[in-house]
PDB file of C-alpha atoms and ligand atoms in Angstrom:
ATOM      1  CA  MET A   1     -27.112 -17.572  18.378  1.00 89.00           C
ATOM      2  CA  LYS A   2     -28.492 -14.510  16.130  1.00 92.00           C
ATOM      3  CA  ASN A   3     -28.711 -12.482  19.234  1.00 93.00           C
ATOM      4  CA  ARG A   4     -24.946 -13.058  20.220  1.00 97.00           C
ATOM      5  CA  ALA A   5     -22.696  -9.972  19.431  1.00 98.00           C
ATOM      6  CA  ILE A   6     -20.019  -9.795  16.823  1.00 98.00           C
ATOM      7  CA  GLY A   7     -16.820  -9.697  18.351  1.00 98.00           C
ATOM      8  CA  VAL A   8     -14.294  -6.949  17.153  1.00 98.00           C
ATOM      9  CA  PHE A   9     -10.676  -6.753  18.108  1.00 98.00           C
ATOM     10  CA  ASP A  10      -7.703  -4.529  17.544  1.00 97.00           C
ATOM     11  CA  SER A  11      -4.357  -3.726  19.160  1.00 96.00           C
ATOM     12  CA  GLY A  12      -6.011  -0.671  20.772  1.00 93.00           C
ATOM     13  CA  VAL A  13      -8.305   2.277  19.909  1.00 93.00           C
ATOM     14  CA  GLY A  14      -7.656   2.120  15.885  1.00 93.00           C
ATOM     15  CA  GLY A  15     -10.097  -0.618  15.176  1.00 96.00           C
ATOM     16  CA  LEU A  16     -12.798   1.667  16.034  1.00 95.00           C
ATOM     17  CA  THR A  17     -12.655   2.747  12.550  1.00 94.00           C
ATOM     18  CA  VAL A  18     -13.921  -0.527  11.451  1.00 96.00           C
ATOM     19  CA  PHE A  19     -16.317  -0.899  14.291  1.00 97.00           C
ATOM     20  CA  LYS A  20     -17.985   2.641  13.374  1.00 96.00           C
ATOM     21  CA  GLU A  21     -18.681   1.390   9.588  1.00 96.00           C
ATOM     22  CA  ILE A  22     -20.195  -1.969  11.166  1.00 97.00           C
ATOM     23  CA  GLU A  23     -22.470  -0.222  13.582  1.00 96.00           C
ATOM     24  CA  LYS A  24     -23.469   2.028  10.502  1.00 96.00           C
ATOM     25  CA  LEU A  25     -24.323  -0.841   8.317  1.00 97.00           C
ATOM     26  CA  LEU A  26     -25.854  -3.126  10.881  1.00 97.00           C
ATOM     27  CA  PRO A  27     -27.315  -1.111  13.630  1.00 96.00           C
ATOM     28  CA  GLY A  28     -29.259  -3.628  15.249  1.00 96.00           C
ATOM     29  CA  GLU A  29     -26.238  -5.842  15.790  1.00 98.00           C
ATOM     30  CA  ASN A  30     -24.766  -6.281  19.295  1.00 97.00           C
ATOM     31  CA  ILE A  31     -21.123  -5.678  18.924  1.00 98.00           C
ATOM     32  CA  LYS A  32     -18.304  -6.441  21.423  1.00 98.00           C
ATOM     33  CA  TYR A  33     -15.102  -4.481  20.885  1.00 97.00           C
ATOM     34  CA  PHE A  34     -11.818  -5.661  22.573  1.00 97.00           C
ATOM     35  CA  GLY A  35      -8.648  -3.260  22.432  1.00 96.00           C
ATOM     36  CA  ASP A  36      -5.733  -4.643  23.724  1.00 96.00           C
ATOM     37  CA  THR A  37      -4.550  -1.191  24.807  1.00 94.00           C
ATOM     38  CA  ALA A  38      -1.807  -3.013  27.373  1.00 95.00           C
ATOM     39  CA  ARG A  39       0.303  -4.355  24.735  1.00 96.00           C
ATOM     40  CA  VAL A  40      -0.491  -1.663  21.763  1.00 93.00           C
ATOM     41  CA  PRO A  41       1.462  -0.973  19.329  1.00 96.00           C
ATOM     42  CA  TYR A  42       1.494  -4.466  17.395  1.00 97.00           C
ATOM     43  CA  GLY A  43       3.038  -2.672  14.442  1.00 96.00           C
ATOM     44  CA  ASN A  44       6.612  -3.218  15.250  1.00 96.00           C
ATOM     45  CA  LYS A  45       6.389  -6.941  16.611  1.00 97.00           C
ATOM     46  CA  SER A  46       7.275 -10.133  15.457  1.00 97.00           C
ATOM     47  CA  LYS A  47       4.808 -12.702  13.835  1.00 98.00           C
ATOM     48  CA  SER A  48       5.227 -15.182  16.622  1.00 98.00           C
ATOM     49  CA  THR A  49       4.207 -12.389  19.208  1.00 98.00           C
ATOM     50  CA  ILE A  50       1.391 -11.323  17.048  1.00 98.00           C
ATOM     51  CA  ILE A  51      -0.150 -14.691  16.730  1.00 98.00           C
ATOM     52  CA  LYS A  52       0.212 -15.107  20.570  1.00 98.00           C
ATOM     53  CA  PHE A  53      -1.578 -11.682  21.253  1.00 98.00           C
ATOM     54  CA  SER A  54      -4.010 -12.341  18.574  1.00 98.00           C
ATOM     55  CA  THR A  55      -4.987 -15.833  19.936  1.00 98.00           C
ATOM     56  CA  GLU A  56      -5.602 -14.519  23.422  1.00 98.00           C
ATOM     57  CA  ASN A  57      -7.804 -11.958  21.949  1.00 98.00           C
ATOM     58  CA  MET A  58      -9.755 -14.399  20.104  1.00 98.00           C
ATOM     59  CA  LEU A  59      -9.807 -16.624  23.518  1.00 98.00           C
ATOM     60  CA  PHE A  60     -11.386 -13.504  25.398  1.00 98.00           C
ATOM     61  CA  LEU A  61     -14.132 -12.743  22.723  1.00 98.00           C
ATOM     62  CA  LEU A  62     -14.981 -16.240  22.783  1.00 98.00           C
ATOM     63  CA  LYS A  63     -15.499 -16.592  26.347  1.00 98.00           C
ATOM     64  CA  GLU A  64     -17.953 -13.412  25.804  1.00 97.00           C
ATOM     65  CA  LYS A  65     -19.811 -15.913  23.552  1.00 98.00           C
ATOM     66  CA  VAL A  66     -19.505 -14.036  20.042  1.00 98.00           C
ATOM     67  CA  LYS A  67     -21.137 -15.408  17.012  1.00 98.00           C
ATOM     68  CA  MET A  68     -18.224 -14.224  14.678  1.00 98.00           C
ATOM     69  CA  VAL A  69     -15.103 -12.193  14.896  1.00 98.00           C
ATOM     70  CA  VAL A  70     -13.650  -9.374  12.616  1.00 98.00           C
ATOM     71  CA  VAL A  71      -9.874  -8.715  12.853  1.00 98.00           C
ATOM     72  CA  ALA A  72      -9.802  -5.032  12.616  1.00 98.00           C
ATOM     73  CA  CYS A  73      -6.074  -4.639  13.202  1.00 98.00           C
ATOM     74  CA  ASN A  74      -4.416  -4.655   9.753  1.00 98.00           C
ATOM     75  CA  THR A  75      -1.053  -6.179  11.633  1.00 98.00           C
ATOM     76  CA  SER A  76      -2.855  -8.916  13.290  1.00 98.00           C
ATOM     77  CA  SER A  77      -4.765  -9.685  10.041  1.00 98.00           C
ATOM     78  CA  SER A  78      -1.692  -9.905   7.992  1.00 98.00           C
ATOM     79  CA  LEU A  79       0.145 -12.022  10.405  1.00 98.00           C
ATOM     80  CA  ALA A  80      -2.103 -14.172  12.460  1.00 98.00           C
ATOM     81  CA  LEU A  81      -5.431 -14.484  10.463  1.00 98.00           C
ATOM     82  CA  ASP A  82      -4.673 -17.779   8.709  1.00 97.00           C
ATOM     83  CA  TYR A  83      -3.474 -19.221  11.873  1.00 98.00           C
ATOM     84  CA  LEU A  84      -6.745 -18.009  13.838  1.00 98.00           C
ATOM     85  CA  LYS A  85      -9.095 -19.392  11.052  1.00 98.00           C
ATOM     86  CA  ASP A  86      -7.269 -22.908  11.369  1.00 98.00           C
ATOM     87  CA  ILE A  87      -7.761 -23.230  14.931  1.00 97.00           C
ATOM     88  CA  PHE A  88     -11.045 -21.697  15.774  1.00 98.00           C
ATOM     89  CA  LYS A  89     -14.276 -22.930  14.440  1.00 95.00           C
ATOM     90  CA  ILE A  90     -16.507 -19.833  14.209  1.00 97.00           C
ATOM     91  CA  PRO A  91     -16.519 -17.111  11.218  1.00 98.00           C
ATOM     92  CA  ILE A  92     -13.302 -14.954  11.395  1.00 98.00           C
ATOM     93  CA  ILE A  93     -12.505 -12.338   8.708  1.00 98.00           C
ATOM     94  CA  GLY A  94      -9.615  -9.754   8.577  1.00 98.00           C
ATOM     95  CA  VAL A  95      -9.196  -6.702   7.079  1.00 97.00           C
ATOM     96  CA  ILE A  96      -6.920  -7.217   4.122  1.00 98.00           C
ATOM     97  CA  GLU A  97      -9.013  -8.999   1.443  1.00 96.00           C
ATOM     98  CA  ALA A  98     -11.622  -6.266   1.577  1.00 95.00           C
ATOM     99  CA  GLY A  99      -9.044  -3.545   1.100  1.00 96.00           C
ATOM    100  CA  VAL A 100      -7.160  -5.359  -2.014  1.00 97.00           C
ATOM    101  CA  ASN A 101     -10.771  -6.095  -3.576  1.00 96.00           C
ATOM    102  CA  LYS A 102     -11.786  -2.580  -3.581  1.00 95.00           C
ATOM    103  CA  ALA A 103      -8.192  -1.341  -4.782  1.00 97.00           C
ATOM    104  CA  LEU A 104      -8.552  -3.952  -7.746  1.00 97.00           C
ATOM    105  CA  THR A 105     -11.544  -2.409  -8.978  1.00 96.00           C
ATOM    106  CA  VAL A 106     -10.581   1.338  -8.607  1.00 97.00           C
ATOM    107  CA  SER A 107      -7.280   1.126  -9.961  1.00 97.00           C
ATOM    108  CA  SER A 108      -6.807   1.889 -13.934  1.00 97.00           C
ATOM    109  CA  ASN A 109      -3.212   1.972 -14.574  1.00 98.00           C
ATOM    110  CA  ARG A 110      -2.589  -1.092 -12.232  1.00 97.00           C
ATOM    111  CA  ARG A 111       0.138   0.614 -10.071  1.00 98.00           C
ATOM    112  CA  ILE A 112      -1.037   0.268  -6.611  1.00 98.00           C
ATOM    113  CA  GLY A 113       0.636   1.393  -3.236  1.00 98.00           C
ATOM    114  CA  VAL A 114      -0.163   0.116  -0.189  1.00 98.00           C
ATOM    115  CA  ILE A 115       0.954   1.806   3.383  1.00 98.00           C
ATOM    116  CA  GLY A 116       0.901   0.221   6.765  1.00 98.00           C
ATOM    117  CA  THR A 117       2.746  -0.587   9.808  1.00 97.00           C
ATOM    118  CA  LYS A 118       6.339  -2.027   9.479  1.00 98.00           C
ATOM    119  CA  SER A 119       5.093  -5.547  10.263  1.00 98.00           C
ATOM    120  CA  THR A 120       1.882  -5.467   7.854  1.00 98.00           C
ATOM    121  CA  ILE A 121       4.237  -4.156   4.840  1.00 98.00           C
ATOM    122  CA  ASP A 122       7.207  -6.497   5.591  1.00 98.00           C
ATOM    123  CA  SER A 123       4.888  -9.519   5.978  1.00 98.00           C
ATOM    124  CA  LYS A 124       3.789  -8.518   2.150  1.00 98.00           C
ATOM    125  CA  SER A 125       0.328  -9.732   2.891  1.00 98.00           C
ATOM    126  CA  TYR A 126      -1.293  -7.008   0.607  1.00 98.00           C
ATOM    127  CA  GLN A 127       1.383  -7.363  -1.864  1.00 98.00           C
ATOM    128  CA  ASP A 128       1.267 -11.078  -2.223  1.00 98.00           C
ATOM    129  CA  LEU A 129      -2.507 -11.194  -2.107  1.00 98.00           C
ATOM    130  CA  ILE A 130      -2.867  -8.531  -5.109  1.00 98.00           C
ATOM    131  CA  LYS A 131      -0.202 -10.287  -7.244  1.00 97.00           C
ATOM    132  CA  SER A 132      -2.203 -13.787  -6.563  1.00 98.00           C
ATOM    133  CA  LYS A 133      -5.384 -12.041  -8.028  1.00 97.00           C
ATOM    134  CA  ASP A 134      -3.351 -10.126 -10.950  1.00 95.00           C
ATOM    135  CA  LYS A 135       0.162 -10.812 -11.727  1.00 95.00           C
ATOM    136  CA  LYS A 136       0.582  -7.697 -13.867  1.00 95.00           C
ATOM    137  CA  ILE A 137      -0.276  -5.425 -11.024  1.00 97.00           C
ATOM    138  CA  VAL A 138       2.982  -3.481 -10.000  1.00 98.00           C
ATOM    139  CA  VAL A 139       2.539  -2.900  -6.094  1.00 98.00           C
ATOM    140  CA  PHE A 140       4.755  -0.700  -3.729  1.00 98.00           C
ATOM    141  CA  GLY A 141       4.629  -1.045   0.149  1.00 98.00           C
ATOM    142  CA  GLN A 142       5.618   1.436   2.293  1.00 98.00           C
ATOM    143  CA  SER A 143       5.731   1.529   5.977  1.00 98.00           C
ATOM    144  CA  CYS A 144       4.666   4.885   7.770  1.00 98.00           C
ATOM    145  CA  PRO A 145       5.734   4.161  11.363  1.00 96.00           C
ATOM    146  CA  LEU A 146       5.041   7.684  12.270  1.00 97.00           C
ATOM    147  CA  PHE A 147       1.514   7.884  11.192  1.00 97.00           C
ATOM    148  CA  VAL A 148       0.012   6.006  14.343  1.00 95.00           C
ATOM    149  CA  HIS A 149       1.852   8.373  16.695  1.00 93.00           C
ATOM    150  CA  LEU A 150       0.937  11.120  14.997  1.00 95.00           C
ATOM    151  CA  VAL A 151      -3.101  10.210  15.304  1.00 92.00           C
ATOM    152  CA  GLU A 152      -2.626   9.269  18.965  1.00 88.00           C
ATOM    153  CA  GLU A 153      -1.315  12.447  19.666  1.00 89.00           C
ATOM    154  CA  GLY A 154      -4.230  14.068  17.556  1.00 90.00           C
ATOM    155  CA  PHE A 155      -2.358  15.565  14.906  1.00 94.00           C
ATOM    156  CA  LEU A 156      -4.351  14.825  12.065  1.00 95.00           C
ATOM    157  CA  ASN A 157      -3.361  18.070   9.887  1.00 96.00           C
ATOM    158  CA  GLY A 158      -0.750  20.560   9.920  1.00 97.00           C
ATOM    159  CA  SER A 159       3.087  20.716   9.165  1.00 97.00           C
ATOM    160  CA  LEU A 160       4.068  17.975  10.965  1.00 97.00           C
ATOM    161  CA  VAL A 161       1.499  15.745   9.417  1.00 98.00           C
ATOM    162  CA  ASN A 162       2.215  17.256   5.888  1.00 98.00           C
ATOM    163  CA  GLU A 163       5.897  16.545   6.281  1.00 98.00           C
ATOM    164  CA  SER A 164       5.566  13.036   7.283  1.00 98.00           C
ATOM    165  CA  ILE A 165       3.049  12.287   4.541  1.00 98.00           C
ATOM    166  CA  SER A 166       5.693  13.846   2.070  1.00 98.00           C
ATOM    167  CA  LEU A 167       8.631  11.823   3.491  1.00 98.00           C
ATOM    168  CA  TYR A 168       6.596   8.446   3.335  1.00 98.00           C
ATOM    169  CA  LEU A 169       4.589   9.013   0.122  1.00 98.00           C
ATOM    170  CA  ASN A 170       6.710  10.997  -2.293  1.00 98.00           C
ATOM    171  CA  ARG A 171       7.710   7.708  -3.750  1.00 97.00           C
ATOM    172  CA  PHE A 172       4.204   6.931  -5.121  1.00 98.00           C
ATOM    173  CA  ILE A 173       4.123  10.177  -7.030  1.00 97.00           C
ATOM    174  CA  LYS A 174       7.293   9.290  -8.610  1.00 97.00           C
ATOM    175  CA  GLU A 175       6.161   5.653  -9.203  1.00 97.00           C
ATOM    176  CA  LYS A 176       3.013   7.129 -10.794  1.00 98.00           C
ATOM    177  CA  VAL A 177       0.630   4.901  -8.531  1.00 98.00           C
ATOM    178  CA  ASP A 178      -3.124   5.767  -9.135  1.00 98.00           C
ATOM    179  CA  THR A 179      -4.565   3.989  -6.126  1.00 98.00           C
ATOM    180  CA  VAL A 180      -3.401   3.667  -2.371  1.00 98.00           C
ATOM    181  CA  ILE A 181      -4.690   1.347   0.257  1.00 97.00           C
ATOM    182  CA  LEU A 182      -4.834   2.730   3.528  1.00 97.00           C
ATOM    183  CA  GLY A 183      -3.573  -0.549   5.250  1.00 97.00           C
ATOM    184  CA  CYS A 184      -3.714   0.316   9.215  1.00 96.00           C
ATOM    185  CA  THR A 185      -6.618   1.162  11.266  1.00 95.00           C
ATOM    186  CA  HIS A 186      -5.061   4.649  12.000  1.00 95.00           C
ATOM    187  CA  TYR A 187      -4.843   5.937   8.626  1.00 95.00           C
ATOM    188  CA  PRO A 188      -8.519   6.744   7.600  1.00 94.00           C
ATOM    189  CA  LEU A 189      -7.825   9.587   9.976  1.00 94.00           C
ATOM    190  CA  LEU A 190      -5.284  11.041   7.828  1.00 96.00           C
ATOM    191  CA  LYS A 191      -7.350  10.598   4.742  1.00 96.00           C
ATOM    192  CA  LYS A 192      -7.788  14.069   4.095  1.00 97.00           C
ATOM    193  CA  PRO A 193      -4.076  15.391   3.997  1.00 98.00           C
ATOM    194  CA  ILE A 194      -3.043  12.276   2.149  1.00 98.00           C
ATOM    195  CA  SER A 195      -5.607  13.071  -0.712  1.00 98.00           C
ATOM    196  CA  CYS A 196      -4.773  16.449  -0.688  1.00 98.00           C
ATOM    197  CA  TYR A 197      -0.630  15.492  -0.962  1.00 98.00           C
ATOM    198  CA  LEU A 198      -1.452  12.522  -3.447  1.00 98.00           C
ATOM    199  CA  LYS A 199      -3.784  14.650  -6.145  1.00 95.00           C
ATOM    200  CA  ASN A 200      -5.747  12.453  -8.315  1.00 95.00           C
ATOM    201  CA  VAL A 201      -4.846   9.310  -6.378  1.00 98.00           C
ATOM    202  CA  LYS A 202      -7.601   7.071  -5.424  1.00 98.00           C
ATOM    203  CA  ILE A 203      -7.414   6.536  -1.658  1.00 97.00           C
ATOM    204  CA  VAL A 204      -8.896   3.237  -0.398  1.00 96.00           C
ATOM    205  CA  ASP A 205     -10.216   2.833   3.122  1.00 92.00           C
ATOM    206  CA  SER A 206     -11.051  -0.767   3.866  1.00 87.00           C
ATOM    207  CA  ALA A 207     -13.275  -0.162   6.671  1.00 92.00           C
ATOM    208  CA  LYS A 208     -16.646   0.177   4.749  1.00 90.00           C
ATOM    209  CA  GLU A 209     -15.686  -2.867   2.339  1.00 91.00           C
ATOM    210  CA  VAL A 210     -14.809  -4.795   6.103  1.00 96.00           C
ATOM    211  CA  ALA A 211     -18.429  -4.095   7.035  1.00 97.00           C
ATOM    212  CA  ILE A 212     -20.022  -5.186   3.824  1.00 95.00           C
ATOM    213  CA  GLN A 213     -18.159  -8.572   4.226  1.00 96.00           C
ATOM    214  CA  THR A 214     -19.288  -8.719   7.921  1.00 98.00           C
ATOM    215  CA  LYS A 215     -23.038  -8.629   6.630  1.00 97.00           C
ATOM    216  CA  GLU A 216     -22.163 -11.263   3.908  1.00 97.00           C
ATOM    217  CA  VAL A 217     -20.624 -13.497   6.306  1.00 98.00           C
ATOM    218  CA  LEU A 218     -23.560 -13.127   8.753  1.00 98.00           C
ATOM    219  CA  ILE A 219     -25.986 -13.751   6.123  1.00 98.00           C
ATOM    220  CA  ASN A 220     -24.164 -16.986   4.547  1.00 98.00           C
ATOM    221  CA  ASN A 221     -24.260 -18.363   8.068  1.00 97.00           C
ATOM    222  CA  ASP A 222     -27.562 -17.593   8.972  1.00 97.00           C
ATOM    223  CA  LEU A 223     -26.566 -15.482  11.885  1.00 97.00           C
ATOM    224  CA  LEU A 224     -27.840 -11.980  11.022  1.00 96.00           C
ATOM    225  CA  ASN A 225     -30.014 -10.387  13.800  1.00 94.00           C
ATOM    226  CA  LEU A 226     -32.999  -9.249  12.432  1.00 88.00           C
ATOM    227  CA  LYS A 227     -34.711  -8.593  15.945  1.00 85.00           C
ATOM    228  CA  ASN A 228     -32.980  -5.612  17.209  1.00 82.00           C
ATOM    229  CA  ILE A 229     -33.521  -2.075  16.113  1.00 87.00           C
ATOM    230  CA  ARG A 230     -30.543  -0.970  18.206  1.00 92.00           C
ATOM    231  CA  GLY A 231     -27.720  -3.317  19.253  1.00 94.00           C
ATOM    232  CA  LYS A 232     -25.620  -3.115  22.405  1.00 95.00           C
ATOM    233  CA  LYS A 233     -22.152  -2.033  22.243  1.00 95.00           C
ATOM    234  CA  VAL A 234     -19.668  -3.032  24.885  1.00 95.00           C
ATOM    235  CA  PHE A 235     -15.957  -1.851  25.156  1.00 96.00           C
ATOM    236  CA  TYR A 236     -13.358  -3.785  26.627  1.00 96.00           C
ATOM    237  CA  VAL A 237      -9.614  -3.033  26.830  1.00 95.00           C
ATOM    238  CA  SER A 238      -6.575  -4.776  28.621  1.00 96.00           C
ATOM    239  CA  ASP A 239      -5.255  -1.866  30.411  1.00 93.00           C
ATOM    240  CA  GLU A 240      -6.737   1.021  32.235  1.00 80.00           C
ATOM    241  CA  SER A 241      -6.376   3.790  29.717  1.00 72.00           C
ATOM    242  CA  LYS A 242      -7.588   7.144  30.278  1.00 74.00           C
ATOM    243  CA  SER A 243      -6.560   8.061  26.481  1.00 81.00           C
ATOM    244  CA  PHE A 244      -9.203   5.422  25.265  1.00 87.00           C
ATOM    245  CA  GLY A 245     -12.045   7.520  25.974  1.00 86.00           C
ATOM    246  CA  ASP A 246     -10.410  10.664  24.534  1.00 86.00           C
ATOM    247  CA  LEU A 247      -9.148   8.603  21.351  1.00 88.00           C
ATOM    248  CA  ALA A 248     -12.404   7.020  20.851  1.00 90.00           C
ATOM    249  CA  GLU A 249     -14.072  10.202  20.593  1.00 88.00           C
ATOM    250  CA  LEU A 250     -11.639  11.185  17.849  1.00 87.00           C
ATOM    251  CA  PHE A 251     -12.192   7.962  15.839  1.00 90.00           C
ATOM    252  CA  LEU A 252     -16.106   7.600  16.594  1.00 91.00           C
ATOM    253  CA  LYS A 253     -16.810  11.458  16.682  1.00 88.00           C
ATOM    254  CA  ARG A 254     -18.799  10.783  19.810  1.00 88.00           C
ATOM    255  CA  SER A 255     -18.288   9.828  23.330  1.00 87.00           C
ATOM    256  CA  ILE A 256     -18.500   6.171  24.657  1.00 86.00           C
ATOM    257  CA  LYS A 257     -19.912   5.670  28.078  1.00 77.00           C
ATOM    258  CA  THR A 258     -18.497   2.697  29.515  1.00 81.00           C
ATOM    259  CA  VAL A 259     -15.312   0.990  28.850  1.00 89.00           C
ATOM    260  CA  LYS A 260     -14.595  -2.359  30.938  1.00 89.00           C
ATOM    261  CA  LEU A 261     -10.947  -3.285  31.819  1.00 91.00           C
TER     262      LEU A 261
HETATM  263  N1  DGL B   1      -3.797  -1.608  14.586  1.00 95.63           N
HETATM  264  C1  DGL B   1      -2.549  -1.331  14.006  1.00 95.63           C
HETATM  265  C2  DGL B   1      -2.660  -2.079  12.445  1.00 95.63           C
HETATM  266  O1  DGL B   1      -3.882  -1.793  12.007  1.00 95.63           O
HETATM  267  C3  DGL B   1      -2.033  -0.262  14.099  1.00 95.63           C
HETATM  268  C4  DGL B   1      -1.361   0.231  15.580  1.00 95.63           C
HETATM  269  C5  DGL B   1      -0.160  -0.655  16.171  1.00 95.63           C
HETATM  270  O2  DGL B   1       0.677  -0.882  15.590  1.00 95.63           O
HETATM  271  O3  DGL B   1      -0.742  -1.615  16.921  1.00 95.63           O
HETATM  272  O4  DGL B   1      -2.097  -2.462  11.953  1.00 95.63           O
END
């Protein structure tokens, strides 16, 4: 059982930001990554559709005999995680709680901004979880639909990026937030220009925290693979996509050899 892989799924390539941190923290673990490239983006879809897609992604990973699943997609984590946890028996974690916990430890003025896809922000998953942990915190949710497209087109800086950042995030300056959660798999790639624009604001990238939580879950369930030095990594996609390999390089800063359909 311990030798089985950790399953990670996302709507596409973005979840590799989470994959990368898990790989770094747990180098001995085998990991099977599934990117639903045939149906990306999830960020503008309805709850029922996201539940349907996420359930199918789970079934695929279960057939691959994974020992736990990390839902790396913020939109799936926001809208489908409770459902998945209800119907599947293996340990499953999402990315929302890790980001929220981190933000709560770093914010001093208790004014927190959250950015994500339209479906994530409209679901209020981040806002409600923060409020449930501390009623006094003021949370500002902002969807940034252009960011995913910018990253996927390779725009990580420059005037187009800066204009989009100012369009979406200007409100956070006015509202004097001191912490912003990057609530989408793609946004860590825009961390630099976002930090430049939001001077003195703490930027929370939950991927590292998710990796720590993954390790805790493995330890608590006696599933940690202590035998391997270097685990095997396998990448699956639901559509033949040439750009997956190129984008994967952008996200992982290394090339990946085989991507299976
Ligand atoms: N992976 C999605 C998320 O983190 C972003 C891309 C999409 O819209 O599918 O919300």
